[in-house]
Amino acid sequence: MGDIDVFRIDPNEAGEWTVRTTGNVDVICRLLDADGNELDANDDGGLGLNCSISRVLAVGSAYYFEVGGFNNTRTGAYEVELIAPGEDPNADLHGDDRASASPLNAVGEPMAAAIEESGDIDYFSMTANAAGRWQVESSGNLDVVCSLEDAEGALLATNDDGGVGSNCLVAHELEVGQQVFIKIRAFSAFATGSYSFTVTSP
Ligand SMILES: [Ca+2]
Ligand SMILES: [Ca+2]
Ligand SMILES: [Ca+2]
Ligand SMILES: [Ca+2]
């Protein structure tokens, strides 16, 4: 592995934990104990080319989750998810409607997410801090459709394949302080997989 990121895990309960990546990067991962011994390794056990490791962990011990690029190549964004014992590993991380939308993390940086099950819709909310033409563009191999809705749910813009490949690209004029919702779904009602999207300010 070339560039490696290491994440420390301190379990707060004993049982089977799942640690995995999301995004559209082909990563490989390893789980190490506090002494650096490898407990498990995985390449594509998650969605798409993401890795996933499930393992019974003990309270009071530190563990390390290593993420590297497959074949030493890794470009793009991924996120690490830690799922506690008893939590549903297939749970949908971003709400299916405006009321349960996730706040956008950052403007100008890719956000990794997934269509975990057929028909899933992911909503994200953001407030424009500048007036002008804002843009939302997806990346990855999943054919997604993206839309912009205003605070009342009126459709402002929608697009299917305006980006690279079958990725979406929407652009719309926003006012300062205007709240909008980004809605992302798979083009196919049956498709699942991970995707990323980037919001660009004027
Ligand atoms: Ca992989
Ligand atoms: Ca989702
Ligand atoms: Ca969702
Ligand atoms: Ca598309």
GROMACS .gro file of C-alpha atoms and ligand atoms in nm:
model
  206
    1MET     CA    1   0.000   0.000   0.000
    2GLY     CA    2   0.126   0.347  -0.081
    3ASP     CA    3  -0.049   0.635   0.090
    4ILE     CA    4  -0.213   0.490   0.402
    5ASP     CA    5  -0.460   0.655   0.637
    6VAL     CA    6  -0.491   0.515   0.989
    7PHE     CA    7  -0.801   0.556   1.206
    8ARG     CA    8  -0.801   0.467   1.574
    9ILE     CA    9  -1.099   0.280   1.716
   10ASP     CA   10  -1.175   0.272   2.090
   11PRO     CA   11  -1.479   0.045   2.130
   12ASN     CA   12  -1.718   0.155   2.403
   13GLU     CA   13  -1.898  -0.178   2.408
   14ALA     CA   14  -1.798  -0.538   2.345
   15GLY     CA   15  -1.940  -0.721   2.044
   16GLU     CA   16  -1.918  -0.736   1.670
   17TRP     CA   17  -1.829  -0.400   1.517
   18THR     CA   18  -1.824  -0.323   1.148
   19VAL     CA   19  -1.581  -0.071   1.005
   20ARG     CA   20  -1.597   0.011   0.636
   21THR     CA   21  -1.546   0.276   0.373
   22THR     CA   22  -1.794   0.453   0.146
   23GLY     CA   23  -1.718   0.645  -0.169
   24ASN     CA   24  -1.608   0.569  -0.522
   25VAL     CA   25  -1.244   0.492  -0.456
   26ASP     CA   26  -1.110   0.137  -0.473
   27VAL     CA   27  -0.955   0.103  -0.129
   28ILE     CA   28  -0.820  -0.189   0.069
   29CYS     CA   29  -0.823  -0.197   0.447
   30ARG     CA   30  -0.675  -0.375   0.742
   31LEU     CA   31  -0.772  -0.399   1.107
   32LEU     CA   32  -0.485  -0.409   1.356
   33ASP     CA   33  -0.475  -0.458   1.728
   34ALA     CA   34  -0.292  -0.224   1.966
   35ASP     CA   35   0.034  -0.412   1.908
   36GLY     CA   36   0.010  -0.379   1.532
   37ASN     CA   37  -0.093  -0.739   1.466
   38GLU     CA   38  -0.324  -0.779   1.168
   39LEU     CA   39  -0.666  -0.910   1.273
   40ASP     CA   40  -0.832  -0.894   0.933
   41ALA     CA   41  -0.793  -0.746   0.585
   42ASN     CA   42  -1.040  -0.677   0.309
   43ASP     CA   43  -1.060  -0.534  -0.042
   44ASP     CA   44  -1.412  -0.521  -0.189
   45GLY     CA   45  -1.642  -0.644   0.087
   46GLY     CA   46  -1.837  -0.318   0.101
   47LEU     CA   47  -2.052  -0.142  -0.157
   48GLY     CA   48  -1.883  -0.134  -0.497
   49LEU     CA   49  -1.506  -0.143  -0.446
   50ASN     CA   50  -1.524  -0.039  -0.082
   51CYS     CA   51  -1.379  -0.249   0.198
   52SER     CA   52  -1.567  -0.375   0.501
   53ILE     CA   53  -1.447  -0.565   0.809
   54SER     CA   54  -1.667  -0.709   1.085
   55ARG     CA   55  -1.496  -0.829   1.400
   56VAL     CA   56  -1.568  -0.887   1.767
   57LEU     CA   57  -1.381  -0.615   1.957
   58ALA     CA   58  -1.310  -0.577   2.327
   59VAL     CA   59  -1.371  -0.271   2.543
   60GLY     CA   60  -1.058  -0.107   2.679
   61SER     CA   61  -0.836  -0.199   2.384
   62ALA     CA   62  -0.739   0.028   2.098
   63TYR     CA   63  -0.767  -0.093   1.739
   64TYR     CA   64  -0.639   0.062   1.420
   65PHE     CA   65  -0.816   0.069   1.084
   66GLU     CA   66  -0.577   0.120   0.794
   67VAL     CA   67  -0.704   0.237   0.456
   68GLY     CA   68  -0.488   0.232   0.146
   69GLY     CA   69  -0.541   0.245  -0.229
   70PHE     CA   70  -0.574  -0.074  -0.427
   71ASN     CA   71  -0.260  -0.117  -0.640
   72ASN     CA   72  -0.116   0.191  -0.470
   73THR     CA   73  -0.354   0.411  -0.667
   74ARG     CA   74  -0.611   0.614  -0.485
   75THR     CA   75  -0.768   0.935  -0.598
   76GLY     CA   76  -1.089   1.083  -0.471
   77ALA     CA   77  -1.287   1.089  -0.154
   78TYR     CA   78  -1.391   0.816   0.083
   79GLU     CA   79  -1.533   0.816   0.431
   80VAL     CA   80  -1.495   0.565   0.712
   81GLU     CA   81  -1.805   0.436   0.888
   82LEU     CA   82  -1.800   0.266   1.225
   83ILE     CA   83  -2.107   0.056   1.307
   84ALA     CA   84  -2.156  -0.050   1.669
   85PRO     CA   85  -2.282  -0.393   1.777
   86GLY     CA   86  -2.659  -0.406   1.731
   87GLU     CA   87  -2.668  -0.123   1.476
   88ASP     CA   88  -2.800  -0.208   1.132
   89PRO     CA   89  -2.500  -0.202   0.893
   90ASN     CA   90  -2.735  -0.142   0.599
   91ALA     CA   91  -2.895   0.162   0.755
   92ASP     CA   92  -2.947   0.460   0.529
   93LEU     CA   93  -2.724   0.747   0.641
   94HIS     CA   94  -2.907   1.036   0.472
   95GLY     CA   95  -3.278   1.098   0.503
   96ASP     CA   96  -3.524   1.029   0.224
   97ASP     CA   97  -3.704   1.364   0.259
   98ARG     CA   98  -3.633   1.728   0.333
   99ALA     CA   99  -3.726   1.693   0.701
  100SER     CA  100  -3.451   1.435   0.755
  101ALA     CA  101  -3.191   1.587   0.523
  102SER     CA  102  -2.825   1.578   0.625
  103PRO     CA  103  -2.643   1.912   0.640
  104LEU     CA  104  -2.383   1.947   0.368
  105ASN     CA  105  -2.031   1.901   0.515
  106ALA     CA  106  -1.829   2.132   0.299
  107VAL     CA  107  -1.852   2.335  -0.019
  108GLY     CA  108  -1.593   2.254  -0.284
  109GLU     CA  109  -1.505   1.910  -0.149
  110PRO     CA  110  -1.651   1.574  -0.253
  111MET     CA  111  -1.900   1.419  -0.013
  112ALA     CA  112  -1.923   1.040  -0.025
  113ALA     CA  113  -2.258   0.868   0.018
  114ALA     CA  114  -2.446   0.562  -0.103
  115ILE     CA  115  -2.775   0.435  -0.237
  116GLU     CA  116  -2.788   0.153   0.018
  117GLU     CA  117  -3.106  -0.008  -0.110
  118SER     CA  118  -3.331   0.010  -0.415
  119GLY     CA  119  -3.537   0.325  -0.424
  120ASP     CA  120  -3.324   0.508  -0.166
  121ILE     CA  121  -3.325   0.889  -0.188
  122ASP     CA  122  -3.063   1.102  -0.014
  123TYR     CA  123  -3.140   1.459   0.085
  124PHE     CA  124  -2.880   1.718   0.186
  125SER     CA  125  -2.946   2.072   0.300
  126MET     CA  126  -2.735   2.381   0.249
  127THR     CA  127  -2.766   2.757   0.276
  128ALA     CA  128  -2.603   2.972   0.009
  129ASN     CA  129  -2.345   3.211   0.154
  130ALA     CA  130  -2.293   3.387  -0.178
  131ALA     CA  131  -2.521   3.504  -0.455
  132GLY     CA  132  -2.480   3.357  -0.801
  133ARG     CA  133  -2.466   3.034  -0.986
  134TRP     CA  134  -2.417   2.731  -0.761
  135GLN     CA  135  -2.339   2.388  -0.901
  136VAL     CA  136  -2.386   2.030  -0.784
  137GLU     CA  137  -2.198   1.755  -0.968
  138SER     CA  138  -2.180   1.385  -0.888
  139SER     CA  139  -1.890   1.149  -0.954
  140GLY     CA  140  -1.850   0.774  -0.951
  141ASN     CA  141  -1.985   0.478  -1.144
  142LEU     CA  142  -2.343   0.486  -1.021
  143ASP     CA  143  -2.595   0.645  -1.260
  144VAL     CA  144  -2.754   0.908  -1.036
  145VAL     CA  145  -3.003   1.188  -1.089
  146CYS     CA  146  -2.972   1.506  -0.886
  147SER     CA  147  -3.219   1.783  -0.816
  148LEU     CA  148  -3.227   2.113  -0.631
  149GLU     CA  149  -3.539   2.200  -0.434
  150ASP     CA  150  -3.621   2.515  -0.240
  151ALA     CA  151  -3.718   2.518   0.128
  152GLU     CA  152  -4.082   2.446   0.038
  153GLY     CA  153  -3.994   2.154  -0.190
  154ALA     CA  154  -4.044   2.329  -0.522
  155LEU     CA  155  -3.813   2.194  -0.792
  156LEU     CA  156  -3.547   2.447  -0.895
  157ALA     CA  157  -3.337   2.228  -1.125
  158THR     CA  158  -3.287   1.863  -1.208
  159ASN     CA  159  -3.041   1.669  -1.421
  160ASP     CA  160  -2.955   1.310  -1.508
  161ASP     CA  161  -2.640   1.278  -1.719
  162GLY     CA  162  -2.495   1.630  -1.754
  163GLY     CA  163  -2.173   1.534  -1.576
  164VAL     CA  164  -1.901   1.285  -1.661
  165GLY     CA  165  -2.043   0.954  -1.786
  166SER     CA  166  -2.386   0.909  -1.634
  167ASN     CA  167  -2.323   1.155  -1.354
  168CYS     CA  168  -2.552   1.450  -1.290
  169LEU     CA  169  -2.471   1.819  -1.305
  170VAL     CA  170  -2.714   2.090  -1.197
  171ALA     CA  171  -2.653   2.462  -1.174
  172HIS     CA  172  -2.885   2.728  -1.039
  173GLU     CA  173  -2.879   3.093  -0.935
  174LEU     CA  174  -2.918   3.133  -0.558
  175GLU     CA  175  -2.948   3.435  -0.330
  176VAL     CA  176  -2.741   3.490  -0.017
  177GLY     CA  177  -2.904   3.310   0.274
  178GLN     CA  178  -3.126   3.098   0.051
  179GLN     CA  179  -3.178   2.747   0.184
  180VAL     CA  180  -3.194   2.469  -0.071
  181PHE     CA  181  -3.209   2.092  -0.067
  182ILE     CA  182  -3.001   1.858  -0.283
  183LYS     CA  183  -3.185   1.539  -0.372
  184ILE     CA  184  -2.989   1.244  -0.511
  185ARG     CA  185  -3.129   0.911  -0.625
  186ALA     CA  186  -3.022   0.634  -0.860
  187PHE     CA  187  -3.155   0.658  -1.215
  188SER     CA  188  -3.263   0.293  -1.196
  189ALA     CA  189  -3.521   0.209  -0.930
  190PHE     CA  190  -3.325  -0.112  -0.865
  191ALA     CA  191  -2.967   0.017  -0.854
  192THR     CA  192  -2.752   0.044  -0.542
  193GLY     CA  193  -2.398   0.164  -0.493
  194SER     CA  194  -2.183   0.447  -0.373
  195TYR     CA  195  -2.145   0.792  -0.523
  196SER     CA  196  -1.987   1.125  -0.439
  197PHE     CA  197  -2.099   1.476  -0.515
  198THR     CA  198  -1.940   1.818  -0.495
  199VAL     CA  199  -2.114   2.150  -0.441
  200THR     CA  200  -1.935   2.446  -0.600
  201SER     CA  201  -2.004   2.805  -0.501
  202PRO     CA  202  -2.022   3.094  -0.753
  203CA      CA  203  -1.136  -0.237  -0.281
  204CA      CA  204  -2.847   0.663   0.117
  205CA      CA  205  -3.176   0.805   0.203
  206CA      CA  206  -2.739   1.001  -1.440
   0.00000   0.00000   0.00000
